[in-house]
mmCIF file of C-alpha atoms in Angstrom:
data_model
loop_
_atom_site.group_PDB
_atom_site.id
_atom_site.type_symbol
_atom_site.label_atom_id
_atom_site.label_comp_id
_atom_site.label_asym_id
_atom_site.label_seq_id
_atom_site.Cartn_x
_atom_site.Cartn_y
_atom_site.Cartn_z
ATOM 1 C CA UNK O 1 120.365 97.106 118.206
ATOM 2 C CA UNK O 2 118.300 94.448 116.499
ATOM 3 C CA UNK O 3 120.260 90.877 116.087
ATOM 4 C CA UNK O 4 120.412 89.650 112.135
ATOM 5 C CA UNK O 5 118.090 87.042 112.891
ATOM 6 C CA UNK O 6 115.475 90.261 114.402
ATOM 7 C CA UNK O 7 116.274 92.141 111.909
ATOM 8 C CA UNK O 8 115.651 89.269 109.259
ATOM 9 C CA UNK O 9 111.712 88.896 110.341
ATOM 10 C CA UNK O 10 111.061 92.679 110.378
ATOM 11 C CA UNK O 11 112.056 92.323 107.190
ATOM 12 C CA UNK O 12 109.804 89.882 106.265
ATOM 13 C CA UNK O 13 107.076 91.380 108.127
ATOM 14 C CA UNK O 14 107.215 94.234 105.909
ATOM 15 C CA UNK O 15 107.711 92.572 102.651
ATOM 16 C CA UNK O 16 104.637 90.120 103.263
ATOM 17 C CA UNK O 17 102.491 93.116 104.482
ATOM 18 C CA UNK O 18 102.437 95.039 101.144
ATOM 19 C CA UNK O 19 101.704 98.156 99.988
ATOM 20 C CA UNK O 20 99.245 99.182 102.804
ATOM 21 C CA UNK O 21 100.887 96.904 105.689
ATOM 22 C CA UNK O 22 98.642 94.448 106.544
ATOM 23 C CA UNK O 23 98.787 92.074 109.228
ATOM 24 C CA UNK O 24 101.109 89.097 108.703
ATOM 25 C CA UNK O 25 99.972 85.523 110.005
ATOM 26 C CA UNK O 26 102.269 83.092 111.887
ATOM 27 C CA UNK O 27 101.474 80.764 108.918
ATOM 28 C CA UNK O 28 102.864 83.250 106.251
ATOM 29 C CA UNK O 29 106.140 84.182 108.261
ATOM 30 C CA UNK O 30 106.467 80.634 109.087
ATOM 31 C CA UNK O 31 106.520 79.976 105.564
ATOM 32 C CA UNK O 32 108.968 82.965 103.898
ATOM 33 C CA UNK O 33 111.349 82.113 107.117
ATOM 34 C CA UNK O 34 111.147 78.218 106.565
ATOM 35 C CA UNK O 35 110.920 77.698 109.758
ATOM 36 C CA UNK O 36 108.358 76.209 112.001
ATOM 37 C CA UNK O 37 105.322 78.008 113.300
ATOM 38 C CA UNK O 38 106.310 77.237 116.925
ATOM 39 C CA UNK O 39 109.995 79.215 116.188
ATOM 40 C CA UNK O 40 107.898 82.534 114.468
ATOM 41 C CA UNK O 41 105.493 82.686 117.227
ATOM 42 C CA UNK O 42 108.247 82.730 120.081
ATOM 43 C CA UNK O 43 109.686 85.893 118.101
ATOM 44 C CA UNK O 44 106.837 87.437 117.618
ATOM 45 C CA UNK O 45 106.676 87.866 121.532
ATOM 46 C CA UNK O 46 110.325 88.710 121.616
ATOM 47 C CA UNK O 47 109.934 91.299 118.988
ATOM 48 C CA UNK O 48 106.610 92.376 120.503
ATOM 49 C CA UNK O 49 108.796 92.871 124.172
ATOM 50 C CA UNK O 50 111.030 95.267 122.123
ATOM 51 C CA UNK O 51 107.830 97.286 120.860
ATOM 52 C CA UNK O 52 109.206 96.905 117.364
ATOM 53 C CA UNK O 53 105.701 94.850 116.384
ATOM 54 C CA UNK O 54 102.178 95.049 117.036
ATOM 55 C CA UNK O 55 101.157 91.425 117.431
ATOM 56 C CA UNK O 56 98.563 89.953 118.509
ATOM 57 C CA UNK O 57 97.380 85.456 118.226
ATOM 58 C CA UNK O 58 95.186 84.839 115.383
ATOM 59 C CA UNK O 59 95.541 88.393 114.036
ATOM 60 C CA UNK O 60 99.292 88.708 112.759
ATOM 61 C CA UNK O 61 101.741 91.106 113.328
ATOM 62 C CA UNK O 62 102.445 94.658 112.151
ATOM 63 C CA UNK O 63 105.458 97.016 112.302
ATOM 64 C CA UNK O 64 105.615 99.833 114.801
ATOM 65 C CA UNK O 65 107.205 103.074 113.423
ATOM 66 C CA UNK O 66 110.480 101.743 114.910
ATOM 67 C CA UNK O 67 109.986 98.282 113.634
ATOM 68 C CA UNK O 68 109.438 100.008 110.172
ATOM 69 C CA UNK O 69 112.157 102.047 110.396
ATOM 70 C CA UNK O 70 114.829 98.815 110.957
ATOM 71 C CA UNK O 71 113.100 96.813 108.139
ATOM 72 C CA UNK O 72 113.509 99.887 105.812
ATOM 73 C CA UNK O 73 117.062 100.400 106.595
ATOM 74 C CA UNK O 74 117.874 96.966 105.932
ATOM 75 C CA UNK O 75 115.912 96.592 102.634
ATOM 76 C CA UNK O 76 117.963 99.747 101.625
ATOM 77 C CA UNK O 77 121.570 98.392 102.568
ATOM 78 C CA UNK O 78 120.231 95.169 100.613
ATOM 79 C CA UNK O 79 119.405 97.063 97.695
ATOM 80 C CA UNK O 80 122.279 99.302 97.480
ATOM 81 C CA UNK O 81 124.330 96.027 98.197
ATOM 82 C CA UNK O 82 123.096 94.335 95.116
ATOM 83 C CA UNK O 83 123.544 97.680 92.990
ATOM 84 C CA UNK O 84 127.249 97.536 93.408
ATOM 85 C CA UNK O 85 127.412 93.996 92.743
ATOM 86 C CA UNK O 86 125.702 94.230 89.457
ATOM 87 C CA UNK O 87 127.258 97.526 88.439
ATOM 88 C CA UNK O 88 130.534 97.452 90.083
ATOM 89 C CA UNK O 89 131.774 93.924 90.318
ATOM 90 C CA UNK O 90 129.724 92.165 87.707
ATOM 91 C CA UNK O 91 127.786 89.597 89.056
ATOM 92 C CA UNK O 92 124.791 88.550 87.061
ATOM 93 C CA UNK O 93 121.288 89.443 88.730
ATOM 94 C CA UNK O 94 120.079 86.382 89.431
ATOM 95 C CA UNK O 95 123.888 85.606 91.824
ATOM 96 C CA UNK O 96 123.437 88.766 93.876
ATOM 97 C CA UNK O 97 120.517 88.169 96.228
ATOM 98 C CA UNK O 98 122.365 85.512 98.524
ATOM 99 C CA UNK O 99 125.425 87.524 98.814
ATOM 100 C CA UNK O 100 123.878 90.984 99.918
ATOM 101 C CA UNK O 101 121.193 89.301 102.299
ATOM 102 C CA UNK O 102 125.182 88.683 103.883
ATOM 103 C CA UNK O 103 126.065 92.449 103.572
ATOM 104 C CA UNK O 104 122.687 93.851 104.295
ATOM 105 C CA UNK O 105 123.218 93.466 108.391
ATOM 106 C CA UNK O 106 126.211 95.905 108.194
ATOM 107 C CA UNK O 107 125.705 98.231 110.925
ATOM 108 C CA UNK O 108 127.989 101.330 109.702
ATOM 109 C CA UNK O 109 126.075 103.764 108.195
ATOM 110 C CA UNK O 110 129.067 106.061 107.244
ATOM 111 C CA UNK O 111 129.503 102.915 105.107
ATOM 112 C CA UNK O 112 126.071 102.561 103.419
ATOM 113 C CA UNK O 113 126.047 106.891 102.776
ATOM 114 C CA UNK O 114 129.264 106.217 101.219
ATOM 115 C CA UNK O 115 128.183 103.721 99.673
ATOM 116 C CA UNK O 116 124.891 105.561 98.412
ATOM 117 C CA UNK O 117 127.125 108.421 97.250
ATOM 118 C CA UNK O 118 129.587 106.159 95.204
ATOM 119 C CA UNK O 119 126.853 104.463 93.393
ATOM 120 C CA UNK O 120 125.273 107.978 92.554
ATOM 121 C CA UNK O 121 122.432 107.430 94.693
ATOM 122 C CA UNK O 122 120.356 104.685 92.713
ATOM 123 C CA UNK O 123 116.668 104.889 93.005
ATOM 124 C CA UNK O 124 116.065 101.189 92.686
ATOM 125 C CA UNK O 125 118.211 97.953 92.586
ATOM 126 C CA UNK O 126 118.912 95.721 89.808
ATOM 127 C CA UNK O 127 115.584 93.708 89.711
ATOM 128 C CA UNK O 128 113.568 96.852 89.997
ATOM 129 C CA UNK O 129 112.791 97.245 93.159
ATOM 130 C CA UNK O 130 112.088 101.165 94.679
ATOM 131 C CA UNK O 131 115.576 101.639 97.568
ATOM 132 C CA UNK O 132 114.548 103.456 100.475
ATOM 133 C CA UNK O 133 116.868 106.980 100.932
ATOM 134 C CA UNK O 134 118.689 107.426 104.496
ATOM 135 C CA UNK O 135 115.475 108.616 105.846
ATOM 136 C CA UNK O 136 112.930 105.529 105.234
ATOM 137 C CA UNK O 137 111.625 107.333 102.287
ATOM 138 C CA UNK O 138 110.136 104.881 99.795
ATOM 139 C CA UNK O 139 108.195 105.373 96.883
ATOM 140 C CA UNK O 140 107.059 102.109 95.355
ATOM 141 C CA UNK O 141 106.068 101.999 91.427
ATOM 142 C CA UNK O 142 102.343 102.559 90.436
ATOM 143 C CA UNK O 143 102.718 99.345 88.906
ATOM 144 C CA UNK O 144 100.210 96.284 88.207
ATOM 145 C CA UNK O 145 101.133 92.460 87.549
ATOM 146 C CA UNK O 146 101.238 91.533 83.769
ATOM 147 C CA UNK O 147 98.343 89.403 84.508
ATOM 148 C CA UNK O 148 95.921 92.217 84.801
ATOM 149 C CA UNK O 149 96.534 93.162 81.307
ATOM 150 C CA UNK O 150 94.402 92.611 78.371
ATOM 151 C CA UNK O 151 95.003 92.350 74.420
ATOM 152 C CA UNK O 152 96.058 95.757 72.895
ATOM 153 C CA UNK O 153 97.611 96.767 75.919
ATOM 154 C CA UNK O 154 101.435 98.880 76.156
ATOM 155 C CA UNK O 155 103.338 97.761 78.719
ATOM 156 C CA UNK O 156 106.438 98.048 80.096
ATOM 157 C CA UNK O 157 108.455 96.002 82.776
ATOM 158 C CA UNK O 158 109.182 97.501 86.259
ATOM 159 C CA UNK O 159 110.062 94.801 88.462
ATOM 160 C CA UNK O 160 110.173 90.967 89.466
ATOM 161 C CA UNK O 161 108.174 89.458 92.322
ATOM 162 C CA UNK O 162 110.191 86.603 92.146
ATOM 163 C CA UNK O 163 113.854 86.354 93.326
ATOM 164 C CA UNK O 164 114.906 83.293 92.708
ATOM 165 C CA UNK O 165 117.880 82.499 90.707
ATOM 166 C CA UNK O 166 115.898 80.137 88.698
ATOM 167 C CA UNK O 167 112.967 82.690 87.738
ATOM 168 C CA UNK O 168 115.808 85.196 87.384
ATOM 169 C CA UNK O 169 117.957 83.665 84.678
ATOM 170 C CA UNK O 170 114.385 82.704 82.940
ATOM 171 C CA UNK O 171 113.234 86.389 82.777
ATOM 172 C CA UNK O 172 117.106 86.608 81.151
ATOM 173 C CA UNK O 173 116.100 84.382 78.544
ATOM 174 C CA UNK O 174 113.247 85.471 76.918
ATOM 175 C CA UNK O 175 114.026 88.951 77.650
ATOM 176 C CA UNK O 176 111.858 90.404 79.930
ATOM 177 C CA UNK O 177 113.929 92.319 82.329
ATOM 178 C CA UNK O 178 113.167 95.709 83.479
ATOM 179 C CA UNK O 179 112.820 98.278 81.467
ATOM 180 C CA UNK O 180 111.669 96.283 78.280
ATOM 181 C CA UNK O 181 108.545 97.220 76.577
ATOM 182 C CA UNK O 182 106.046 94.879 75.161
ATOM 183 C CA UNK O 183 102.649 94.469 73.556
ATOM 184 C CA UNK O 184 99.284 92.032 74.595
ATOM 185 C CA UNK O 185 98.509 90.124 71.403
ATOM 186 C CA UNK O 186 95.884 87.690 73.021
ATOM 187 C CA UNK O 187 95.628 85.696 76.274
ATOM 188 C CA UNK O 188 93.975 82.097 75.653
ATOM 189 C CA UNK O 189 90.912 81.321 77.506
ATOM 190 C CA UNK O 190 92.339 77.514 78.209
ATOM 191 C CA UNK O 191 94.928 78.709 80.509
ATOM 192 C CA UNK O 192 95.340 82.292 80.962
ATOM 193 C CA UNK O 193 98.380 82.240 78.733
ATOM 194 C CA UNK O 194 99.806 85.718 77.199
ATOM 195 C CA UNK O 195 100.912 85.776 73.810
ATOM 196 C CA UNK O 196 103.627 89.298 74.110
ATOM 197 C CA UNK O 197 105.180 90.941 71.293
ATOM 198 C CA UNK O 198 108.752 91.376 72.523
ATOM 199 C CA UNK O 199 111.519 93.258 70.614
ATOM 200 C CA UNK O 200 109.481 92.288 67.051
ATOM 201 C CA UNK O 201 109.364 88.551 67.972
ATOM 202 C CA UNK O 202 105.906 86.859 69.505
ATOM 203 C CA UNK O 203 106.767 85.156 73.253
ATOM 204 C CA UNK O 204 104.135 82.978 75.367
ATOM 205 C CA UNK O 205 103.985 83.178 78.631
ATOM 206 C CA UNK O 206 102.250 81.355 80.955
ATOM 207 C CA UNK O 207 99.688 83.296 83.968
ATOM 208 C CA UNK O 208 102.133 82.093 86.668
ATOM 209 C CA UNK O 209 105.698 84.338 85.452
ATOM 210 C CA UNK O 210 102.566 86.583 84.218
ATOM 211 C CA UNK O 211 101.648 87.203 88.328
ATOM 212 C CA UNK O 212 105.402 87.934 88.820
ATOM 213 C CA UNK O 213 106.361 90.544 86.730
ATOM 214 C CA UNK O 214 105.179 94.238 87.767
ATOM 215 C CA UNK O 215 104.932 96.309 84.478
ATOM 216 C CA UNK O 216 103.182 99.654 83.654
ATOM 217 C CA UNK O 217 101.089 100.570 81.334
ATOM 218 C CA UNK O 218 101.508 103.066 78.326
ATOM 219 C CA UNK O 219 99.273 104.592 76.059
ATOM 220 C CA UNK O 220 100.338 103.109 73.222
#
């Protein structure tokens, strides 16, 4: 059985390897952990011992089908965590991420089934994101960043890249939260800037929240 603190970098492993699971430096886990590089590498061996990574110095580290398989489980029980607290108990999206990275290192899975069951088996969490089913089954969005867009284009929002309370409670505001659809009226050459028409109203938004949000595209 992995300890929280295990369990918390196979986590990040997979999150900062992607899509296709690339390797993960020292320098990047150092970084998502806050923690020193010193402290990462020292796991790295630890986790490496347990045959839950593939790592090797100067190349990064990669999940073994074990490793994957505990870093999947506990992305699910954090998504399914932050499902209830939205739809059950009412907390705003942008409170919830704290509270299940608490409850994601429950070890009863009679709970998290149940849990699954009672929430009618949600296929993603609040901010979008695709939750894993009881088997490590995940199947991400064929989304693209808002960035990639150009004028004309039909979009609308699948998910947030960005966590953070702050970005959260932002994305509130100007009402870009999953599930909204949106037109490209122009991007400015100056900065990058998107000018979206939102609900009938015109909305600028700069190429930074632009590389956060994960939309897809519609015909028209």
């Amino acid at each position: 059985m992995a300890t929280y603190a295990e369990e918390n970098y196979l986590k990040a492993i997979f999150k900062l390897g992607g899509k296709h699971q690339k390797p993960v430096s020292t320098n990047a886990l150092a970084a998502e952990m806050n923690t020193r590089a010193s402290s990462v590498t020292d796991m790295m061996k630890k986790l490496s011992g347990k045959k839950w990574i593939r790592y090797k110095k100067y190349q990064g580290a990669t999940l073994t089908k074990k490793g994957k398989q505990i870093a999947l489980s506990v992305v699910r029980k954090h998504r399914l965590w932050e499902v209830f607290l939205v739809n059950k108990l009412h907390f705003a999206w942008d409170e919830i991420h704290e509270i299940a990275e608490q409850l994601e290192h429950i070890q009863s899975e009679t709970l998290i089934q149940r849990l699954d069951q009672f929430l009618g088996h949600p296929n993603q969490d609040p901010h979008g994101d695709p939750i894993p089913d009881k088997d490590g089954n995940i199947s991400p969005a064929d989304g693209e960043t808002l960035s990639n867009l150009t004028p004309g284009n039909y979009a609308s929002v699948l998910s947030v890249s960005n966590h953070t309370p702050e970005f959260l409670k932002y994305i509130d505001s100007i009402k870009l939260t999953p599930g909204t659809i949106f037109r490209v009226i122009k991007q400015y050459d100056y900065d990058y800037s998107f000018v979206l028409e939102v609900q009938g109203k015109e909305l600028l938004l700069s190429e930074q929240v632009a590389e956060q949000i994960i939309v897809q595209k519609h015909s028209k």
